Amino acid sequence: MTASDRKLHPLSILFAVAGQLKSFALPAILFIFFSKGATWQLWAMGFSVPLSLIGVYRYLTFRYRFDADEIVILTGLFFRNERRLRYERIQNIEVVRNPAHRLLRVADIRLQTGGGKEPEARLSVLGGGAVDEIRQLVFDARRGLAGAAPTAMAAPVAEGEEAPAVVTGDTTLVRLRTRDLIIFGLIENRGMIVIGAMLGLIWEADVLDLNIGPGWSVVRPLLNAVRDSSSTLTMVLRVIGVGALALMVLFAVVRVLSVAWAIVRLHGFTLVHDGNELRSSCGLLTVTRSTIPAHRIQLVTISESPLHRLFKRVSVRVQTAGGDAQASVSREWLAPILRRGDAEALIRDVLPGASVANTAWTPAHPDARRRIVREFMRVGALLAIPALLMGWWASLAVLLAFTLPSWRIGRGQAEGYGHHLGDEHVMFRSGWLWRHVSIAPYSKVQAVRMGESPFDRRWKMSSVAADTAGGGGNRVDIPYLGVERAATVYAHLTRRAAETAFRW
Amino acid sequence: MNDRANEESPQAAPAAPVPVADGVDHPLDARYLEYGRAVAVIMTLTVALPVLLAAGLIAAFADLPGFVRLILGVGVPALVIVFGALMFIWPAKEHRHASYRLDSEGLHVRGGVFWRRRIHVPRSRIQHTDVSQGPVERHFGLATLHVFTAGTEHAEVKVQGLSHARAVSIRDYLIGDAQHDGV
């Protein structure tokens, strides 16, 4: 192995220019097609000269080398950058060879660590020898790691890492019956999806006339009743009545469609824990299956809307992240709907050591309620000023609309916040009407942030967030903490994150 | 970090083996103030001058009502001066609230003037690192350390205003040994 700086293959310039030209291809072709005479050659040169210069600049300033443990990539002349990527962090080596590459015996290499969507390093283009060398280095690093595994397991570092669970065969964690699916359809409104699809279908099939015929015979008497009203008052009342009826019918139809959607799409939903994998499958017509390696779970969220509460149900989602290039990040249902009482068993199985049943939640700062109420009032006051243009009554209405409910909302939200530092997981709870509980293992925490806004400072509060892989949705981001409590939580999270090892 | 690579790389040669992970909050390099001010001056000159010139020309030659001329002739320059001054003062404020610390847990970065934050990245979570240097940074001997994690909000954590040698030695400490790697 040599540790001297290397350059890309000289053909890189060609591929760089070709790559740049691709984005100009269509306008260039149009231009060539429509311009007469020899001027197009001039224009083509005008395009390609600066592009070539960029290609040459990139080629001349791009250097890389293979050190003992890492690949080093140096780029730029004015804005210089030195990137270091350890071999054992590389999850995927993508080697792209299109016909041009094959013809010229080079390859476009992309190295991915699985962290982002973009490859972490791109070597475009290298000769065949260099490609084999990278592969060898990465595989050697992996093998070295595998050899060192027993000692790593013995070290306290490996603590908190999911031990290879005792395989007890398949365990069905969730199985949804039609009754559950009906409730799901009623709670989660998927009806509009169906209506959208149906409208599209009707439009396509041109069966609009056919459908309206029978419907019209129901609607017409109602409209006649409105038209034949004897006085303005009865007319207004009838309009309201017909409108309300129409809305109710629409609402009912949408919910029925939602139930139908749930029955078709989620028919026979099962979640099975098999060894180290979670497998789900569902669907009546198209069966959708997915597999989640248990150790790829980054964050589990239990959600509950007011309707969920009415039916004593919750829904459970999971955020996963993977090392492989495809499907590296996704959010999936562990249970689209679940009896509230069954959530505990599911969580216990999916996140060993976690529990939601007897959590000793630490509440938000006692001033959180007052602060939320004041924030509401402040927004109301701000919006009331432009409303003055419409008259003092409008301004007052805006003010009242924000201040009257703010008291209840503020209390609900403040009481909704809670966090818990468990043995292996951090848990965060939020919301009043729409409630969420998010659970993240310390071993999946990538970074910890303690933040303090100008408003926080006034109230002597801070927020603490634990960043995990796996993208959007609910996160562990705990607001309205007293500064001392925030410091404690931050210290705990940093210590626990640092002493656990992260595995994809 | 092997020795051979150190010899080969002109940049990656820390002058003395300074203990990096001392668990002490370090302020940013003092040269960061000059750097920030230089950037402020450059930005003001490159952005503000054309704006001023355009405003002046329009105010002088276009047929406009008096108050518009007043805004263009007085308001715009005043705005430019205020913004320029703010940009000039800003680096000192930033410097006051920024620091970094390295200990056995990893990297702690503190920063922000109004919205203050403290970010911790454990060593084992670092996927890869960049040490970058723009032309102005190079002039002052500074560099920016970028630490990349697999996270979402903090997929990249930056530490600006480090001397280049310091940035390199921190980098070498953070990704130094494979003890924590368990991919």
Short mmCIF file of C-alpha atoms in Angstrom, two decimals, chain A residues 1-5 65 67-70 74 77-86 88-89 91 113-115 120 145 157 442-455 457 465 467-472 475 477 490-491 493-498 500-504, chain B residues 1-2 4-6 8-12 101 104-109 113-138 144 146 148-155 157 164 168 171-172 175-183:
data_model
loop_
_atom_site.label_atom_id
_atom_site.label_comp_id
_atom_site.label_asym_id
_atom_site.label_seq_id
_atom_site.Cartn_x
_atom_site.Cartn_y
_atom_site.Cartn_z
CA MET A 1 0.00 0.00 0.00
CA THR A 2 1.34 3.39 -0.86
CA ALA A 3 0.39 6.56 0.92
CA SER A 4 1.23 8.99 -1.82
CA ASP A 5 -1.29 11.32 -3.37
CA ARG A 65 -4.71 8.52 -1.27
CA ASP A 67 -3.81 5.59 4.21
CA ALA A 68 -3.62 2.66 6.58
CA ASP A 69 -7.18 3.07 7.95
CA GLU A 70 -8.81 5.65 5.77
CA LEU A 74 -8.28 16.48 -1.21
CA LEU A 77 -7.49 25.08 -4.80
CA PHE A 78 -9.13 28.26 -3.52
CA PHE A 79 -11.66 26.52 -1.33
CA ARG A 80 -9.77 23.48 -0.12
CA ASN A 81 -11.29 20.48 1.53
CA GLU A 82 -9.75 17.40 3.04
CA ARG A 83 -12.15 14.54 3.60
CA ARG A 84 -11.31 11.42 5.59
CA LEU A 85 -13.38 8.30 5.38
CA ARG A 86 -12.45 5.21 7.36
CA GLU A 88 -14.69 0.14 7.99
CA ARG A 89 -17.31 2.89 7.84
CA GLN A 91 -21.10 0.36 3.77
CA THR A 113 -21.37 5.16 4.63
CA GLY A 114 -25.15 5.01 4.72
CA GLY A 115 -25.42 8.33 6.49
CA GLU A 120 -19.92 10.40 0.83
CA LEU A 145 -13.11 -5.76 12.44
CA VAL A 157 -18.42 -0.38 25.07
CA TYR A 442 -29.23 5.54 23.57
CA SER A 443 -27.19 3.44 21.17
CA LYS A 444 -29.01 5.11 18.25
CA VAL A 445 -28.51 8.69 19.39
CA GLN A 446 -26.21 10.37 16.89
CA ALA A 447 -25.86 13.78 18.47
CA VAL A 448 -27.30 15.63 21.46
CA ARG A 449 -28.26 19.31 21.38
CA MET A 450 -29.11 21.68 24.18
CA GLY A 451 -30.69 24.87 22.81
CA GLU A 452 -31.68 28.15 24.34
CA SER A 453 -33.74 30.71 22.45
CA PRO A 454 -34.05 34.35 23.58
CA PHE A 455 -37.52 33.44 24.92
CA ARG A 457 -33.59 32.78 28.48
CA ALA A 465 -32.89 17.07 21.63
CA ASP A 467 -30.83 13.36 17.08
CA THR A 468 -31.35 9.97 15.45
CA ALA A 469 -31.00 8.65 11.94
CA GLY A 470 -34.15 7.91 10.03
CA GLY A 471 -35.49 11.25 8.96
CA GLY A 472 -38.57 13.29 9.69
CA ARG A 475 -38.39 13.32 17.25
CA ASP A 477 -36.86 17.20 21.19
CA TYR A 490 -27.96 16.75 28.36
CA ALA A 491 -25.22 15.26 30.52
CA LEU A 493 -27.72 11.71 27.08
CA THR A 494 -24.15 12.60 26.11
CA ARG A 495 -22.74 10.08 28.57
CA ARG A 496 -25.06 7.27 27.53
CA ALA A 497 -24.64 7.98 23.82
CA ALA A 498 -20.85 8.08 24.16
CA THR A 500 -22.72 2.78 23.65
CA ALA A 501 -21.58 1.71 20.22
CA PHE A 502 -23.63 2.49 17.17
CA ARG A 503 -24.47 -0.21 14.68
CA TRP A 504 -26.49 0.30 11.56
CA MET B 1 -3.17 8.14 11.78
CA ASN B 2 0.03 6.57 10.58
CA ARG B 4 3.95 7.92 6.87
CA ALA B 5 0.80 9.77 5.95
CA ASN B 6 1.88 12.62 8.16
CA GLU B 8 3.43 12.77 2.94
CA SER B 9 0.75 15.31 3.68
CA PRO B 10 2.00 18.88 3.87
CA GLN B 11 -1.07 20.00 5.84
CA ALA B 12 -1.59 17.18 8.29
CA ARG B 101 -14.40 20.94 24.14
CA SER B 104 -13.37 10.99 26.34
CA GLU B 105 -17.05 11.31 25.34
CA GLY B 106 -16.31 13.13 22.12
CA LEU B 107 -16.81 16.60 20.74
CA HIS B 108 -18.86 19.35 22.38
CA VAL B 109 -19.53 22.51 20.37
CA VAL B 113 -25.66 34.50 19.72
CA PHE B 114 -29.44 34.76 20.09
CA TRP B 115 -30.31 31.12 19.62
CA ARG B 116 -27.58 29.46 21.68
CA ARG B 117 -26.86 25.81 21.41
CA ARG B 118 -24.51 23.12 22.63
CA ILE B 119 -24.06 20.08 20.45
CA HIS B 120 -22.39 16.86 21.44
CA VAL B 121 -21.19 14.26 18.98
CA PRO B 122 -19.83 11.03 20.47
CA ARG B 123 -16.66 9.77 18.80
CA SER B 124 -18.29 6.51 17.84
CA ARG B 125 -21.00 8.31 15.83
CA ILE B 126 -18.65 10.12 13.47
CA GLN B 127 -19.02 8.77 9.97
CA HIS B 128 -16.43 10.93 8.26
CA THR B 129 -14.79 14.31 8.56
CA ASP B 130 -13.79 17.25 6.42
CA VAL B 131 -11.24 19.94 7.11
CA SER B 132 -11.93 22.82 4.76
CA GLN B 133 -10.26 26.12 4.11
CA GLY B 134 -11.47 29.02 1.99
CA PRO B 135 -9.12 31.67 0.61
CA VAL B 136 -9.82 34.14 3.43
CA GLU B 137 -9.53 31.43 6.07
CA ARG B 138 -6.19 30.39 4.59
CA THR B 144 -13.30 24.68 9.48
CA HIS B 146 -16.91 19.37 9.60
CA PHE B 148 -20.61 14.08 9.76
CA THR B 149 -22.96 11.73 11.60
CA ALA B 150 -25.75 9.45 10.47
CA GLY B 151 -28.22 11.76 12.22
CA THR B 152 -30.91 13.90 10.66
CA GLU B 153 -30.83 17.39 12.13
CA HIS B 154 -27.15 17.21 12.98
CA ALA B 155 -25.94 15.16 10.04
CA VAL B 157 -21.67 19.59 12.78
CA HIS B 164 -5.55 24.73 10.73
CA VAL B 168 -6.23 18.64 12.01
CA ARG B 171 -9.80 15.50 13.52
CA ASP B 172 -7.04 12.99 14.13
CA ILE B 175 -11.32 9.47 14.13
CA GLY B 176 -8.05 8.21 15.52
CA ASP B 177 -8.69 4.67 16.67
CA ALA B 178 -11.11 2.00 15.70
CA GLN B 179 -12.03 1.16 19.28
CA HIS B 180 -15.64 2.25 18.97
CA ASP B 181 -16.36 1.04 15.50
CA GLY B 182 -18.89 -1.69 15.30
CA VAL B 183 -20.41 -1.44 11.86
#
